[in-house]
PDB file of C-alpha atoms in Angstrom:
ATOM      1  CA  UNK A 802      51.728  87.628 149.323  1.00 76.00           C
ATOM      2  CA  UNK A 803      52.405  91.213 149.276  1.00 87.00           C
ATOM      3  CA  UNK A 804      53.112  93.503 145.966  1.00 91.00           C
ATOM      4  CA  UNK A 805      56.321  95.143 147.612  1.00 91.00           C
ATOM      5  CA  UNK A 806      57.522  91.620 148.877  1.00 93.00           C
ATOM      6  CA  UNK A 807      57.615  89.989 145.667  1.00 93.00           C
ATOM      7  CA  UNK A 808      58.978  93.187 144.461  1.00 91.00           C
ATOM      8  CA  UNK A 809      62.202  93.136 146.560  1.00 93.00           C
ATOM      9  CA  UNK A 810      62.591  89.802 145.782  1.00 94.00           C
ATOM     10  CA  UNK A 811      62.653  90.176 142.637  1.00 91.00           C
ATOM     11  CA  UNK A 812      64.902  92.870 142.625  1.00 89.00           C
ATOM     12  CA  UNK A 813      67.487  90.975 144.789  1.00 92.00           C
ATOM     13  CA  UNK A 814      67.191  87.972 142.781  1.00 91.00           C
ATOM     14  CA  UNK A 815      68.271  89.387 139.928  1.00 86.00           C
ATOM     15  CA  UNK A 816      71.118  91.356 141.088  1.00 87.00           C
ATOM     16  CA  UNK A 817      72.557  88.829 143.279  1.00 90.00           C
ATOM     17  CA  UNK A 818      73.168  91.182 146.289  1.00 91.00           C
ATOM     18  CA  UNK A 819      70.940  92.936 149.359  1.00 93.00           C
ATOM     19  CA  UNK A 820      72.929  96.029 149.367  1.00 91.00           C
ATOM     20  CA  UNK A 821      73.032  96.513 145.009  1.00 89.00           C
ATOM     21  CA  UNK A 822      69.390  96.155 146.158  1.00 90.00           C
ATOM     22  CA  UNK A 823      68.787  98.510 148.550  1.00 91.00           C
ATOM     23  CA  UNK A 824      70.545 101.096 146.307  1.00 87.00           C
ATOM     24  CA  UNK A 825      68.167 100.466 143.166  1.00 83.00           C
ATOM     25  CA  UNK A 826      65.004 100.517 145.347  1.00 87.00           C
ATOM     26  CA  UNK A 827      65.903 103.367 147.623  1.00 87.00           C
ATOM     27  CA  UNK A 828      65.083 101.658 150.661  1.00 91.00           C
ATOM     28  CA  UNK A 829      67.456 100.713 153.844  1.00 94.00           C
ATOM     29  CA  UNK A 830      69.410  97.303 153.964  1.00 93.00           C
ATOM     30  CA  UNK A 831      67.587  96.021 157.004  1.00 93.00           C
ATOM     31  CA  UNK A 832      64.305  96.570 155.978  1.00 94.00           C
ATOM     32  CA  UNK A 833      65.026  95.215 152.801  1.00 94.00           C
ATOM     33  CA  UNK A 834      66.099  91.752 154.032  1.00 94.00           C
ATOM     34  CA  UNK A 835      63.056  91.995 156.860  1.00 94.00           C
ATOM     35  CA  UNK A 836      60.593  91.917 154.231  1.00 94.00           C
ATOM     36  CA  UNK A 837      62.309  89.244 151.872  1.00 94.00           C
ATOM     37  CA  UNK A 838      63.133  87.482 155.041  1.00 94.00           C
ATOM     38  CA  UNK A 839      59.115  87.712 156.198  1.00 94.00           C
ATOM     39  CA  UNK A 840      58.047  86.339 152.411  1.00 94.00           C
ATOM     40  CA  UNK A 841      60.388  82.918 152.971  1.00 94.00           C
ATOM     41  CA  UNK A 842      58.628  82.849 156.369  1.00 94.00           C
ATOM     42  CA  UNK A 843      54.891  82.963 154.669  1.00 93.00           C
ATOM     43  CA  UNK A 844      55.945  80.879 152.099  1.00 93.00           C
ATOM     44  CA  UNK A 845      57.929  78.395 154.922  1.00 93.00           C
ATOM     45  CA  UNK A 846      60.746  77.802 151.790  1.00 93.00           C
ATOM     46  CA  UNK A 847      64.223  79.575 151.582  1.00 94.00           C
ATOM     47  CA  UNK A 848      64.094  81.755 148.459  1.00 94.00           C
ATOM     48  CA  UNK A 849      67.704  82.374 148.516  1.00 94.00           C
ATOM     49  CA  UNK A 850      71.092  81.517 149.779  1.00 93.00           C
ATOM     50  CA  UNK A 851      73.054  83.618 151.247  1.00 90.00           C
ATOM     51  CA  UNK A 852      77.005  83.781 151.227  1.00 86.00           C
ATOM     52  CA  UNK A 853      79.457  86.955 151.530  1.00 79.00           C
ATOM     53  CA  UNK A 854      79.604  87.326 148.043  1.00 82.00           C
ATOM     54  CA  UNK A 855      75.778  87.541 147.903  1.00 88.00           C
ATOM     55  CA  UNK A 856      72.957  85.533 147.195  1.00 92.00           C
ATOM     56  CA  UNK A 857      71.571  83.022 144.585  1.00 92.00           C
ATOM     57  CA  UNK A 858      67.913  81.948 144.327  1.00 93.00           C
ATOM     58  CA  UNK A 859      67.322  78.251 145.662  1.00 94.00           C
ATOM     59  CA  UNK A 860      65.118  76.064 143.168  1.00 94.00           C
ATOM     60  CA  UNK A 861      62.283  77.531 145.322  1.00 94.00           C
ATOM     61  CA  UNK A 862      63.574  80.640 144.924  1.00 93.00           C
ATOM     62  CA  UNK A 863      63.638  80.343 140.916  1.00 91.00           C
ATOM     63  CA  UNK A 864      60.220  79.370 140.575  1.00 91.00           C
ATOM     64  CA  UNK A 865      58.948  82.200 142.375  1.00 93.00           C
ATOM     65  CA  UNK A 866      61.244  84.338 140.489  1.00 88.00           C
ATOM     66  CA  UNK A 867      59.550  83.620 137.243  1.00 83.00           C
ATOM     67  CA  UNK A 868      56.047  83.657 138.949  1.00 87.00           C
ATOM     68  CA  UNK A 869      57.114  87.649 140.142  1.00 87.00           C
ATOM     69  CA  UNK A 870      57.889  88.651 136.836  1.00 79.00           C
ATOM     70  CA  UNK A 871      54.562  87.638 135.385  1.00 77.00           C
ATOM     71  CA  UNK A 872      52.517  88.435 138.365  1.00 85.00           C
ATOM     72  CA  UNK A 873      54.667  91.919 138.137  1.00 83.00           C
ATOM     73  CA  UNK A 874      54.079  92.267 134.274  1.00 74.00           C
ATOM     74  CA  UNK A 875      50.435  91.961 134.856  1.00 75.00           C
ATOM     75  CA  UNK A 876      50.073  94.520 137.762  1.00 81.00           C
ATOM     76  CA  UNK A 877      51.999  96.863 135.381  1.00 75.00           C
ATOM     77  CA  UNK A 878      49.782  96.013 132.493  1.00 71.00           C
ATOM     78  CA  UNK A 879      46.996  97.077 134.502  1.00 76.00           C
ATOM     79  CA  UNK A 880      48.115 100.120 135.576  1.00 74.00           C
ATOM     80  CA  UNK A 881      48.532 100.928 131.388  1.00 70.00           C
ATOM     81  CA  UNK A 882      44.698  99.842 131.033  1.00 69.00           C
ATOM     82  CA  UNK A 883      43.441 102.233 133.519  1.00 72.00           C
ATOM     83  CA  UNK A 884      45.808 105.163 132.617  1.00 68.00           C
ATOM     84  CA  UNK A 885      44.678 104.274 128.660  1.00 64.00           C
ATOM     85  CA  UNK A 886      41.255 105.206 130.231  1.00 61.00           C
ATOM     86  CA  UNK A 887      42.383 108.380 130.809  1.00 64.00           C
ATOM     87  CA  UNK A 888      44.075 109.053 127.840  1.00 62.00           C
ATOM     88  CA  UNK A 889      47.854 107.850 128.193  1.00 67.00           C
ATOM     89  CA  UNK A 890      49.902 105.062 129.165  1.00 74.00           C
ATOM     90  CA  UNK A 891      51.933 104.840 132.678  1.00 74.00           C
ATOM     91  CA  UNK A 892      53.975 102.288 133.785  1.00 76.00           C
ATOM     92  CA  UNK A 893      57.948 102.186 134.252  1.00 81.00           C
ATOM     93  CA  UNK A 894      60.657 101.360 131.325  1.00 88.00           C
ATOM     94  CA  UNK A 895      64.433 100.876 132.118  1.00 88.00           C
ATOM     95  CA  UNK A 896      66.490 101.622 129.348  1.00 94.00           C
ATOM     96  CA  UNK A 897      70.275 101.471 128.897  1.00 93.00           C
ATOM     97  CA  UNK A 898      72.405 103.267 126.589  1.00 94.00           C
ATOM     98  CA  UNK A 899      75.715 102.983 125.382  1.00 87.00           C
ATOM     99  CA  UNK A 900      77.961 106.122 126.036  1.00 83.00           C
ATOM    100  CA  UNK A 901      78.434 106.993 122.892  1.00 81.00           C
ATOM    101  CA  UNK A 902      74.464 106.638 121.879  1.00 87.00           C
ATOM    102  CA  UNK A 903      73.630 108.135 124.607  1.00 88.00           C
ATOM    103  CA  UNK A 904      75.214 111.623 123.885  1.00 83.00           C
ATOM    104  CA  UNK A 905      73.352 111.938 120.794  1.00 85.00           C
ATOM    105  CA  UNK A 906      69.990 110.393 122.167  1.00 91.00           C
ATOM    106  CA  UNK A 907      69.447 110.899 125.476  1.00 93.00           C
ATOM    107  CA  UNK A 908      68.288 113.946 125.725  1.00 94.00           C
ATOM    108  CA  UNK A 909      66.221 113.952 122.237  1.00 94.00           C
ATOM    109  CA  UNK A 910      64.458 110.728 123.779  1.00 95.00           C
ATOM    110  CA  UNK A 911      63.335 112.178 127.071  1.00 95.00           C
ATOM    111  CA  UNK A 912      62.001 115.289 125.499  1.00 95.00           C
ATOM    112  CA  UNK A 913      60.025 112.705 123.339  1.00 95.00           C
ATOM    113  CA  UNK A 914      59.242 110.576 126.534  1.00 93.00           C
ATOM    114  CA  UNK A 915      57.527 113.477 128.230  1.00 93.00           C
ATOM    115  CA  UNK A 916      55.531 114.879 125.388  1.00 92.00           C
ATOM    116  CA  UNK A 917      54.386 111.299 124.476  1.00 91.00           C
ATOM    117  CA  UNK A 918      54.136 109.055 127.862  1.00 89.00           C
ATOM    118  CA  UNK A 919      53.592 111.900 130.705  1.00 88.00           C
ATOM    119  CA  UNK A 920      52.239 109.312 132.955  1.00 83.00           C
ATOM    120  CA  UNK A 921      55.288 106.950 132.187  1.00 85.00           C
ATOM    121  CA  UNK A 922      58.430 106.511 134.309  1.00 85.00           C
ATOM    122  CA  UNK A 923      61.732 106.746 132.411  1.00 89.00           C
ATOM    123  CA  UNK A 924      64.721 105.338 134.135  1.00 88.00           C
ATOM    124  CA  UNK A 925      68.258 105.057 132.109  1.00 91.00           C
ATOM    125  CA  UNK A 926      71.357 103.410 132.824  1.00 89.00           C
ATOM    126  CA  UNK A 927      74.944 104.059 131.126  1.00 89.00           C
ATOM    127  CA  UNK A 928      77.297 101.500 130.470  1.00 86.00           C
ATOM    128  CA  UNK A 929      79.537  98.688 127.760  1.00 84.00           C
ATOM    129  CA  UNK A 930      77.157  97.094 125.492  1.00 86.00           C
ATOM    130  CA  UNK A 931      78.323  93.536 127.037  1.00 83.00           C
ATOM    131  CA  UNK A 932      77.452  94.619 130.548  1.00 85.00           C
ATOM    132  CA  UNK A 933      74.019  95.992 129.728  1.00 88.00           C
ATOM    133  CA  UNK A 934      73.329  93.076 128.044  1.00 87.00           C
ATOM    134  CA  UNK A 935      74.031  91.008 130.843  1.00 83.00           C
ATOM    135  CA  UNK A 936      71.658  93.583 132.913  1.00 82.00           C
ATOM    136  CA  UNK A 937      68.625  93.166 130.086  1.00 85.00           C
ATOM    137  CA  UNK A 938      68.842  89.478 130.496  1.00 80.00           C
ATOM    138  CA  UNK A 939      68.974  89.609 134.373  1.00 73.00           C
ATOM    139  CA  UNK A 940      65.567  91.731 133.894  1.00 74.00           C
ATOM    140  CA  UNK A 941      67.270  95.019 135.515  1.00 77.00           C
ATOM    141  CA  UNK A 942      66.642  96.725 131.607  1.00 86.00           C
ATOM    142  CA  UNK A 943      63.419  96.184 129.651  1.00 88.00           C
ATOM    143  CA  UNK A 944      65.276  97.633 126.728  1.00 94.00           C
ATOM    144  CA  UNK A 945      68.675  98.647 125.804  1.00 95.00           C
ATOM    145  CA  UNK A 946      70.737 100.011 123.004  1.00 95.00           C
ATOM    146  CA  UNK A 947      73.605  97.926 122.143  1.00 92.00           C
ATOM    147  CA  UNK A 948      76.525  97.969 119.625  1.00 91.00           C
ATOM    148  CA  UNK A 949      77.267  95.161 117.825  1.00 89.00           C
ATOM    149  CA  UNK A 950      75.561  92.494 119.916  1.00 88.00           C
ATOM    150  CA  UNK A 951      75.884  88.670 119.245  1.00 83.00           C
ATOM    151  CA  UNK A 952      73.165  86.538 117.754  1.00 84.00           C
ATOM    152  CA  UNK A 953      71.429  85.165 120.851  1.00 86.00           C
ATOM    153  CA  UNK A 954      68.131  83.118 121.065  1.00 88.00           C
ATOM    154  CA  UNK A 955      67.681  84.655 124.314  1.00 88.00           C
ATOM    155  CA  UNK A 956      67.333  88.251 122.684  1.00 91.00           C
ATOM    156  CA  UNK A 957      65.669  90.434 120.015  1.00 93.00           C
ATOM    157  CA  UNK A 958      67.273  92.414 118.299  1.00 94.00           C
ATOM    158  CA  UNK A 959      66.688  94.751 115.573  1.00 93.00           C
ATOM    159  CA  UNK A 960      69.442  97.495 114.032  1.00 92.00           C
ATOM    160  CA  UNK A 961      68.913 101.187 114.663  1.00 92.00           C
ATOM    161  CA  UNK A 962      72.013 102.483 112.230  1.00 90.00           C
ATOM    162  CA  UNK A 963      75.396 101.802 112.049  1.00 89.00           C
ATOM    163  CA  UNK A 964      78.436 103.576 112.131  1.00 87.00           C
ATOM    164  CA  UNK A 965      82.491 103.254 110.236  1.00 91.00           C
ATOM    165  CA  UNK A 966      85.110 103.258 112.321  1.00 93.00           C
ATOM    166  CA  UNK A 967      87.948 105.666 111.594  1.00 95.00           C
ATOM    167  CA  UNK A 968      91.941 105.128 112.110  1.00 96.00           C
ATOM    168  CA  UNK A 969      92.012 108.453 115.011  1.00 96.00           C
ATOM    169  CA  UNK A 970      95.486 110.083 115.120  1.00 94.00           C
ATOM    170  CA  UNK A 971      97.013 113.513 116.354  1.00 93.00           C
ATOM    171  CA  UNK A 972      96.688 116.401 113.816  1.00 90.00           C
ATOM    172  CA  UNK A 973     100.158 117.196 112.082  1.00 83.00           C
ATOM    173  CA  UNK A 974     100.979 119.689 109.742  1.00 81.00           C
ATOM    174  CA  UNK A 975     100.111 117.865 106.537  1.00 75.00           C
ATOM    175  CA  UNK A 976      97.245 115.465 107.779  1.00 76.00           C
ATOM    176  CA  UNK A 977      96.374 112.684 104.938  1.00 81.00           C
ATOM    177  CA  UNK A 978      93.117 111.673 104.024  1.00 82.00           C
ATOM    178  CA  UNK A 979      93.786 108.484 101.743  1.00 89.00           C
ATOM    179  CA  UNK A 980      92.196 105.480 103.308  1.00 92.00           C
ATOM    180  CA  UNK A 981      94.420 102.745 105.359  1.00 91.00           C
ATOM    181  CA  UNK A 982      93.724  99.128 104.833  1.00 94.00           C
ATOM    182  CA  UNK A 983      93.048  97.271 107.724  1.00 95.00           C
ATOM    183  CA  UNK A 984      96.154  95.149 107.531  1.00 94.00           C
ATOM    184  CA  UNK A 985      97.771  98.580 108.256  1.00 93.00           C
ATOM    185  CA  UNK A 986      96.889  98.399 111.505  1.00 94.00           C
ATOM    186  CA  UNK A 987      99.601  95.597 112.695  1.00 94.00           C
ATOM    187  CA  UNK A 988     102.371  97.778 111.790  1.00 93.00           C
ATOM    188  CA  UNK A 989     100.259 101.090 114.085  1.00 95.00           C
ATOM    189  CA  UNK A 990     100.574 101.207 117.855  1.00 96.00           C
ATOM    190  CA  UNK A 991      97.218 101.625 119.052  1.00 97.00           C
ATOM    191  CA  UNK A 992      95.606 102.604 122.616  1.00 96.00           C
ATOM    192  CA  UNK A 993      92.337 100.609 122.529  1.00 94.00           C
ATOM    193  CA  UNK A 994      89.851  99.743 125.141  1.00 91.00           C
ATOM    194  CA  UNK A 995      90.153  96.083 127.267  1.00 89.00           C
ATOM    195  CA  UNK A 996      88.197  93.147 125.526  1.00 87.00           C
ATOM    196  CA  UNK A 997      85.275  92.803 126.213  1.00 83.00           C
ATOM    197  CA  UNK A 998      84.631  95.941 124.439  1.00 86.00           C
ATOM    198  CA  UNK A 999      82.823  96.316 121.414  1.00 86.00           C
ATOM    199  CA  UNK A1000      85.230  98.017 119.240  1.00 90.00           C
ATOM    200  CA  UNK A1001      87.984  95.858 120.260  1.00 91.00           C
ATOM    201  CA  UNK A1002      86.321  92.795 119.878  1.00 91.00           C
ATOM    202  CA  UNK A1003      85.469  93.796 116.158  1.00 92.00           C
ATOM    203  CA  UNK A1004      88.891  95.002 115.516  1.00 94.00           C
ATOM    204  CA  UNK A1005      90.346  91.740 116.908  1.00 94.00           C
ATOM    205  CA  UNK A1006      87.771  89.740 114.918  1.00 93.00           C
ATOM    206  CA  UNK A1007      88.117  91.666 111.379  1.00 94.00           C
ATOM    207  CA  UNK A1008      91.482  91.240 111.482  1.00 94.00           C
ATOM    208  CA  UNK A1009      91.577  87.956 112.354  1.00 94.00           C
ATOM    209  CA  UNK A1010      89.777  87.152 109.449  1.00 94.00           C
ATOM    210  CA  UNK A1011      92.396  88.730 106.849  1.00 94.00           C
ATOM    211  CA  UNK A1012      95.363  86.360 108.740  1.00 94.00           C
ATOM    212  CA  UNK A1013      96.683  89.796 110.639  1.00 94.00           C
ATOM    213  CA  UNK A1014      96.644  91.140 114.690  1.00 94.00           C
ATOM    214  CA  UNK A1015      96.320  94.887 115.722  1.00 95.00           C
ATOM    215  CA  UNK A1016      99.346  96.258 117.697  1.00 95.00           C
ATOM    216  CA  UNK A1017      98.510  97.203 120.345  1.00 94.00           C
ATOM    217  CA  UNK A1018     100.512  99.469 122.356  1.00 94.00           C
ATOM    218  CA  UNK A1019      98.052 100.614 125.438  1.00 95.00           C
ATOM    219  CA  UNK A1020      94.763  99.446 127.132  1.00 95.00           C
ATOM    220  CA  UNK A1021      92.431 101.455 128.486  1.00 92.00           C
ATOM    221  CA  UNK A1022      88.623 101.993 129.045  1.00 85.00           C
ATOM    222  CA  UNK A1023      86.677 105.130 128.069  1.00 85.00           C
ATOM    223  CA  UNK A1024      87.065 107.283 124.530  1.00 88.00           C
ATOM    224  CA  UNK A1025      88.251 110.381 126.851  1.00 90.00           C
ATOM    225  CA  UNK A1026      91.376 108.654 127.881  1.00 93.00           C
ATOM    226  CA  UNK A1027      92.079 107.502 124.700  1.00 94.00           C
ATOM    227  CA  UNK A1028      91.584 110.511 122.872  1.00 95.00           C
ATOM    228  CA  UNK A1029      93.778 112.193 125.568  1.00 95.00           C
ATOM    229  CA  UNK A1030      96.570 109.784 124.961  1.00 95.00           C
ATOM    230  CA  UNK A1031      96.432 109.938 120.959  1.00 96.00           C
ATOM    231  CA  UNK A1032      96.968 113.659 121.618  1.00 94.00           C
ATOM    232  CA  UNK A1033      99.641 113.387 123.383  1.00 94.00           C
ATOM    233  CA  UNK A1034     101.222 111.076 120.970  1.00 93.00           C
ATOM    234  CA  UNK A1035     100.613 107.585 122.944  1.00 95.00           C
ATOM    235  CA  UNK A1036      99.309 106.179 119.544  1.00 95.00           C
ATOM    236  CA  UNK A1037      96.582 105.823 117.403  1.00 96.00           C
ATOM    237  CA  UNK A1038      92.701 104.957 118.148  1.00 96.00           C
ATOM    238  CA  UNK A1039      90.195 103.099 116.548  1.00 96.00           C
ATOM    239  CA  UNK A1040      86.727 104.889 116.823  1.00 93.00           C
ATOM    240  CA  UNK A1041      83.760 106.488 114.933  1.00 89.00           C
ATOM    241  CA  UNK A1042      83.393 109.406 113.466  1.00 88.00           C
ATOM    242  CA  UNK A1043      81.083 111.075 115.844  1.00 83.00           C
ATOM    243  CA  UNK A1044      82.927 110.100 118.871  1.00 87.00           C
ATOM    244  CA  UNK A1045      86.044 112.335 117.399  1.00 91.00           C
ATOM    245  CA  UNK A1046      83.133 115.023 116.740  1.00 86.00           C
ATOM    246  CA  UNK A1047      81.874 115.407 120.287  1.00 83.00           C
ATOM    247  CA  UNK A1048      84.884 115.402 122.295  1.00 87.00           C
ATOM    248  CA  UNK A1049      86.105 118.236 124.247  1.00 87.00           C
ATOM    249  CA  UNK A1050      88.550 119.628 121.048  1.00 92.00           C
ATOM    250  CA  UNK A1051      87.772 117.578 117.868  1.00 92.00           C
ATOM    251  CA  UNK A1052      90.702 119.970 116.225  1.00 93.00           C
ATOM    252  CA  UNK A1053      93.460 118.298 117.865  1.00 94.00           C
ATOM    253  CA  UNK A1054      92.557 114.811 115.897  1.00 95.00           C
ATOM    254  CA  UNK A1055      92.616 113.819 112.465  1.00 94.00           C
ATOM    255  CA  UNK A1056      90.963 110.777 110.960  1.00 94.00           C
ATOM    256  CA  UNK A1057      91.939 108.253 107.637  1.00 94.00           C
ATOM    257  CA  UNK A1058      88.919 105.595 107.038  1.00 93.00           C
ATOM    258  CA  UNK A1059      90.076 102.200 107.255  1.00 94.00           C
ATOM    259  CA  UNK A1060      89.214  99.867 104.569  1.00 93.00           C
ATOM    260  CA  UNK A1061      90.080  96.370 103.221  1.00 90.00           C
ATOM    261  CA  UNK A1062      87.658  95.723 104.971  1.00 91.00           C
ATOM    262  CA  UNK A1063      85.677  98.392 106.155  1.00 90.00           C
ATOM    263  CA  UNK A1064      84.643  98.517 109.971  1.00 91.00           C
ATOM    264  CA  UNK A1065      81.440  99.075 110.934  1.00 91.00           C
ATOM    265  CA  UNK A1066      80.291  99.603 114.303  1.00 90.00           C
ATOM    266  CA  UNK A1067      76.596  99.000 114.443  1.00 91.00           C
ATOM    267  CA  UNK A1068      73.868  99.934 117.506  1.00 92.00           C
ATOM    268  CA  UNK A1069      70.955  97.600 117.639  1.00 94.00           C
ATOM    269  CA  UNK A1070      67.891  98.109 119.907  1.00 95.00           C
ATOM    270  CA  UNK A1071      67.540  94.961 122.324  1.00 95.00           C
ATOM    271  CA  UNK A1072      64.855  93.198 124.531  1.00 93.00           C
ATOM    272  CA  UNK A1073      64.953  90.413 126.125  1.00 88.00           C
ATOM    273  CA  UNK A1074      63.136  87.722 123.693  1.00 85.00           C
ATOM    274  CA  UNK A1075      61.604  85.267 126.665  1.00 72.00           C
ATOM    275  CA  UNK A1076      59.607  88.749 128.323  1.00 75.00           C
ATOM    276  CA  UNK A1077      56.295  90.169 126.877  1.00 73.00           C
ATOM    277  CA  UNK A1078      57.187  94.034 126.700  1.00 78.00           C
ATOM    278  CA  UNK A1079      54.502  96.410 128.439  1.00 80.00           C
ATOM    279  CA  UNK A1080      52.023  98.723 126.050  1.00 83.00           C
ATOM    280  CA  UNK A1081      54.627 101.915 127.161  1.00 86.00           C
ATOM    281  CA  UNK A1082      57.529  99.748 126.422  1.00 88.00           C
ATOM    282  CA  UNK A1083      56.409  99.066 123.414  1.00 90.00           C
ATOM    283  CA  UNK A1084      55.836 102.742 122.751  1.00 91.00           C
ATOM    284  CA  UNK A1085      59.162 103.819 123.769  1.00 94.00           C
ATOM    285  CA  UNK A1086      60.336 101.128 121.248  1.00 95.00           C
ATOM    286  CA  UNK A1087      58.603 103.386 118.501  1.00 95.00           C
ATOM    287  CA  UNK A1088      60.696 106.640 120.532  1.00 96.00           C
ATOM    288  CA  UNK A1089      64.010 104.978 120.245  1.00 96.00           C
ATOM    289  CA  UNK A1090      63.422 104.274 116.179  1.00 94.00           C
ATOM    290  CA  UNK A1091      62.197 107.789 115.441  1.00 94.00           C
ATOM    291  CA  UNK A1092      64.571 109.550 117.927  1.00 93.00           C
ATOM    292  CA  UNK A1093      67.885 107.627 116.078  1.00 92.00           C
ATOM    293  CA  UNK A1094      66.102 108.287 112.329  1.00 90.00           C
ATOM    294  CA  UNK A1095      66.656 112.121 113.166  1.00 89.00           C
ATOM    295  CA  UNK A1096      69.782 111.948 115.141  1.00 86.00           C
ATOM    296  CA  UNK A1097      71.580 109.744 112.971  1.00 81.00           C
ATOM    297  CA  UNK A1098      71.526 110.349 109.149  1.00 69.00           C
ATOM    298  CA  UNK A1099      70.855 107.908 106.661  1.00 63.00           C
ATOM    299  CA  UNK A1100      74.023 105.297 106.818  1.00 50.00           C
ATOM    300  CA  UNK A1101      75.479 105.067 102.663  1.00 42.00           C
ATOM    301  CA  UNK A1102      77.933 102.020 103.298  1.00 39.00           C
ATOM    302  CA  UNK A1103      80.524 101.642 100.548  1.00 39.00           C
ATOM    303  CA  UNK A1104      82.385  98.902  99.505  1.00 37.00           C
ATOM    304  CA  UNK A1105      86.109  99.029  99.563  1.00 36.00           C
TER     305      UNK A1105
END
């Protein structure tokens, strides 16, 4: 069997599509599905079915799935041992970022990334903390940044800092800084992002808890549009601190912390718990820890 084959495979195994594919590896459609096509021919077994929605891996097709990522993992592995020999590590990490993180990490990390792993390949991916975790489990991360994730036996996950969220509203004349308990928030039209998003899912689920729902006036993905529309007097917004900071005109918002509970937003470095991480992976682990230590200052939670 040949490296690239079980490569491309893999690859369209675990993204359930030729052309999603063909896109991630760079390499034309055709030749793509000539190569996988010319593995299930050595191996005389269909690896996957195919339908217009994609393809799934046959049973065939899932045992030689887990037999590529370990043959894979060990190619990789060597490629660390001999570049150790030289002096540094090598090898590929895909990482994925939440937004938000990733405007106060990304480009900290990659400066570290090149000072520390020169011969190492550093690819990272934007997006919601519930789709990336979907990708780390698929295999397309090997490590991603995540807020708030669920307890899973099928990941490991260990907290990088957390955040409170903040009750975001236009700046008036005489803007009020007294806190707003979280019940509050049913009587407060708000323009907050569709479940499954983080933020709204631990809005929904706080105030759940205290016998109380969030009014919610608008819907919409992506903290731009939101804090556009709180601007222009749409309603209120439920986000972090920093998020308020770094937009395009912080001046034009004012923020009240909510308590009663507090909320707090937390990000959470995550790998998937059933894959042995590389040497480099496991050194851009140590990255990620000491790039959020001096991006993000130490968190002082306080009890309401």
């Amino acid at each position: 069997m040949d490296l690239k084959q079980l490569e491309y495979f893999l690859r369209v195994a675990e993204l359930g599509s030729f052309t999603q594919a063909s896109r991630a590896l760079n390499i034309a459609q055709p030749a793509l599905s000539r190569q996988v096509r010319m593995l299930e021919v050595e191996l005389r077994q269909n690896l996957l079915n195919r339908n217009g929605r994609g393809v799934t891996t046959t049973e065939a097709g899932k045992l030689l799935l887990e037999h590529c990522r370990g043959i894979l993992h060990q190619v990789e592995r060597a490629k660390e041992d001999l570049g150790r020999v030289q002096g540094a590590l090598a090898g590929r990490v895909a990482l994925g970022i939440a937004p938000s993180a990733s405007k106060m990490m990304t480009v900290r990390l990659t400066r570290k990334a090149r000072k520390h792993l020169p011969n190492a390949s550093l690819s990272i991916s934007e997006g919601l903390s519930f789709v990336m975790q979907e990708w780390l489990l698929a295999g397309r991360l090997d490590i991603a940044l995540l807020y708030n994730p669920s307890p899973s036996a099928e990941l490991d996950i260990a907290p990088l800092t957390c955040e409170s969220l903040y009750l975001v509203g236009p700046r008036g004349p005489h803007p009020s800084d007294k806190p707003m308990a979280l019940e509050s928030l049913t009587h407060i039209p708000l323009v907050i992002p569709n479940r499954p998003h983080t933020i709204r899912m631990l809005l929904e689920a706080e105030m759940s808890a205290i016998g109380h729902k969030p009014n919610i006036r608008l819907e919409i993905d992506g903290v731009p549009a939101i804090l556009d529309l709180v601007a222009d007097g749409a309603g209120y917004a439920v986000l972090t601190e920093h998020a308020v900071l770094t937009s395009a005109r912080p001046e034009l918002y004012h923020i009240r912390p909510i308590v009663r509970p507090q909320l707090i937003s937390r990000l959470c470095m995550a790998t998937a718990s059933g894959r042995i991480t590389t040497l480099t992976q496991n050194a851009m682990l140590g990255l990620i820890r000491e790039t959020a230590r001096q991006v993000y200052p130490p968190t002082m939670i306080q009890t309401a």
